[in-house]
mmCIF file of C-alpha atoms in Angstrom:
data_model
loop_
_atom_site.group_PDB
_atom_site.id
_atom_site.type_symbol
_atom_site.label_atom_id
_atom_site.label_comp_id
_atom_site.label_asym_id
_atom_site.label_seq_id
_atom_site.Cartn_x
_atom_site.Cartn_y
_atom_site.Cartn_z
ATOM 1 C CA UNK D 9 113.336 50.272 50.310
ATOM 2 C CA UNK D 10 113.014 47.021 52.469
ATOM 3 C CA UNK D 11 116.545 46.762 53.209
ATOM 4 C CA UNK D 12 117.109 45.136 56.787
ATOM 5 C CA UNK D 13 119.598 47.141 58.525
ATOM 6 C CA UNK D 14 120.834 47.229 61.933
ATOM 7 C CA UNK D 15 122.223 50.174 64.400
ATOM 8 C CA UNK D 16 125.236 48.773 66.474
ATOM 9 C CA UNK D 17 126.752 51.189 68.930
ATOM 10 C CA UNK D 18 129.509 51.150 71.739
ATOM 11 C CA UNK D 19 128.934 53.860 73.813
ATOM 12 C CA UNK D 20 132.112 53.333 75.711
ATOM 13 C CA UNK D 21 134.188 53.733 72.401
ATOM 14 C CA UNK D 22 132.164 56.491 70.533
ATOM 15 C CA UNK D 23 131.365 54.207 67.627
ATOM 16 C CA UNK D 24 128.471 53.339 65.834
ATOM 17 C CA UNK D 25 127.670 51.463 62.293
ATOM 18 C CA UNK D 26 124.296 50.581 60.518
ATOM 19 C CA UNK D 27 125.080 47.562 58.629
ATOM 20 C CA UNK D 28 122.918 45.640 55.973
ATOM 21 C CA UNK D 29 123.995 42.545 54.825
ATOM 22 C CA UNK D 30 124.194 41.797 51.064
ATOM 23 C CA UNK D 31 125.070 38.198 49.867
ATOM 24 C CA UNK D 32 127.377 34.734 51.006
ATOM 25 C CA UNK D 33 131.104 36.140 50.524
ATOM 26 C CA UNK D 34 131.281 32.792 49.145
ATOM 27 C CA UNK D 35 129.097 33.235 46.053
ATOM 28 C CA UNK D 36 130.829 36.546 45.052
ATOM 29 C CA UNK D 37 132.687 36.322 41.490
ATOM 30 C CA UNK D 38 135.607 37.555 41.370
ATOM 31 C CA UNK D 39 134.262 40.772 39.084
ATOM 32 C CA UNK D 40 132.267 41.775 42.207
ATOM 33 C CA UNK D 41 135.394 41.396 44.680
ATOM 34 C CA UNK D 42 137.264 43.778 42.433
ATOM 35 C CA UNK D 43 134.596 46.171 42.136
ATOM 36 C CA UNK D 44 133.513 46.659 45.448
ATOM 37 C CA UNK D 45 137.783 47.764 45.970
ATOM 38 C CA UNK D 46 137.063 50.182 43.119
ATOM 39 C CA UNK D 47 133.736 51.645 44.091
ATOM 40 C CA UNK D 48 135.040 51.839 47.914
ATOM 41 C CA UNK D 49 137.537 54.195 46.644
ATOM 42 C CA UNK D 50 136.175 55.878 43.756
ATOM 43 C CA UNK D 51 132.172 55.838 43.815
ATOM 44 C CA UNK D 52 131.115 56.046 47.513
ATOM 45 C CA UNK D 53 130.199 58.910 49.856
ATOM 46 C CA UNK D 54 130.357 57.732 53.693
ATOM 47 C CA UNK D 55 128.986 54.160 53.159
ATOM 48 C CA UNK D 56 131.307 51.609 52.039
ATOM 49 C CA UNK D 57 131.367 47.975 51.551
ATOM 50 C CA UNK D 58 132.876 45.453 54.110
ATOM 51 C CA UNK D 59 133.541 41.648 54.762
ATOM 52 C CA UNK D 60 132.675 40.080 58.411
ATOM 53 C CA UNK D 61 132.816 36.436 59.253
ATOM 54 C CA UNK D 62 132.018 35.516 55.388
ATOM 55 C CA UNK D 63 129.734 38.280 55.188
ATOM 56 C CA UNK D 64 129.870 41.020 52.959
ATOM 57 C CA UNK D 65 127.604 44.142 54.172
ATOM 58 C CA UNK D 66 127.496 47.830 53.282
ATOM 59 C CA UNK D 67 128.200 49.266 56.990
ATOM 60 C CA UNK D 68 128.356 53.444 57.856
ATOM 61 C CA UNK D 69 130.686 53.653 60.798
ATOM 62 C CA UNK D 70 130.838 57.072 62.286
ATOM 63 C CA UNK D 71 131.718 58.547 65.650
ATOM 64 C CA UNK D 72 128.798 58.087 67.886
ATOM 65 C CA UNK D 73 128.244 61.513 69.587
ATOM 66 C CA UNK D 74 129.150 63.569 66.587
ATOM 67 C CA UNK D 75 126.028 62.120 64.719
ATOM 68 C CA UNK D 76 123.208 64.877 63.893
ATOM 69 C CA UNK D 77 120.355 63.949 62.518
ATOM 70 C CA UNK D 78 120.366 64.575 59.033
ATOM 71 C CA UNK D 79 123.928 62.239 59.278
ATOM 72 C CA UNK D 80 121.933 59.353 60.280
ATOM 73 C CA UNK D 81 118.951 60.017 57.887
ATOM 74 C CA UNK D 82 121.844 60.179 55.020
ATOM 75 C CA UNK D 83 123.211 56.846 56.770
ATOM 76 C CA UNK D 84 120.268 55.024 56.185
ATOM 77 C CA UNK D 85 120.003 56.106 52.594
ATOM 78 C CA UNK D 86 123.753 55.773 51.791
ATOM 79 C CA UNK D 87 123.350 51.976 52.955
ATOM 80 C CA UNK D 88 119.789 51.078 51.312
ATOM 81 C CA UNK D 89 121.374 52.768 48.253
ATOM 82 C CA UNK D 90 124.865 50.996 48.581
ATOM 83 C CA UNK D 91 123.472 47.254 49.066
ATOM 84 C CA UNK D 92 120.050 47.414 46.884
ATOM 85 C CA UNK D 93 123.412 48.645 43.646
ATOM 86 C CA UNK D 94 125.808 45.496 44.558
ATOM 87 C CA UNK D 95 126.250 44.420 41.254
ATOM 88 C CA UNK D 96 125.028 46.868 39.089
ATOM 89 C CA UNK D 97 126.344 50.759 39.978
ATOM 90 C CA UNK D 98 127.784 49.958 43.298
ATOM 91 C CA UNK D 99 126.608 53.667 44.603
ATOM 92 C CA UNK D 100 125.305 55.110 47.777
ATOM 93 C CA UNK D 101 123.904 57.585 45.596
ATOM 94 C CA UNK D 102 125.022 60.525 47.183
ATOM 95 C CA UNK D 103 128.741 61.127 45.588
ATOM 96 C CA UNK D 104 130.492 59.647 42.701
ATOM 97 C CA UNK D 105 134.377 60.421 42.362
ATOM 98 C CA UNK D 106 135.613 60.592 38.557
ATOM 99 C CA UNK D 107 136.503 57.427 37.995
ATOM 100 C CA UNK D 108 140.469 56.461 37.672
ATOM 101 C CA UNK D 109 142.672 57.917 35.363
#
């Protein structure tokens, strides 16, 4: 879906993410701040939204050496998904909890 995303791992520490970024934390409105709370806890599957230096990026962070490959392959489509719907459904499109009650 010509999303750039990296792979970071630390081998050492068993981590790994695949980040994308998404747009200048700085040109957020305060309607997308809250939302990407609300989706994070309500409308997303193993993706989620985060904030690094300024930043914001939909990251998958996940043991390293637990990883199989239809995990990574959802990964990558959790993240396309999650930063291509900033702003509109803010979804991985995997999983969608029922919304607050």
């Amino acid at each position: 879906n010509n999303v750039q995303m990296y792979l970071l791992s630390d081998v050492k520490h068993d981590r790994m993410r695949i980040i994308a970024a998404i747009i200048a934390y700085d040109k957020l409105e305060r309607k997308q701040i809250d939302a990407v709370y609300e989706y994070n806890f309500h409308g997303l599957l193993d993706a989620r939204y985060a904030v690094s230096k300024g930043m914001p990026f939909s990251a998958f962070i996940h043991p390293l050496y637990e990883l199989s490959k239809a995990q990574i392959k959802s990964a990558v489509v959790q993240v396309s998904k999650l930063t291509l719907s900033f702003d509109t459904e803010y979804t991985s499109g995997i999983l969608s909890y029922p919304a607050k009650q």
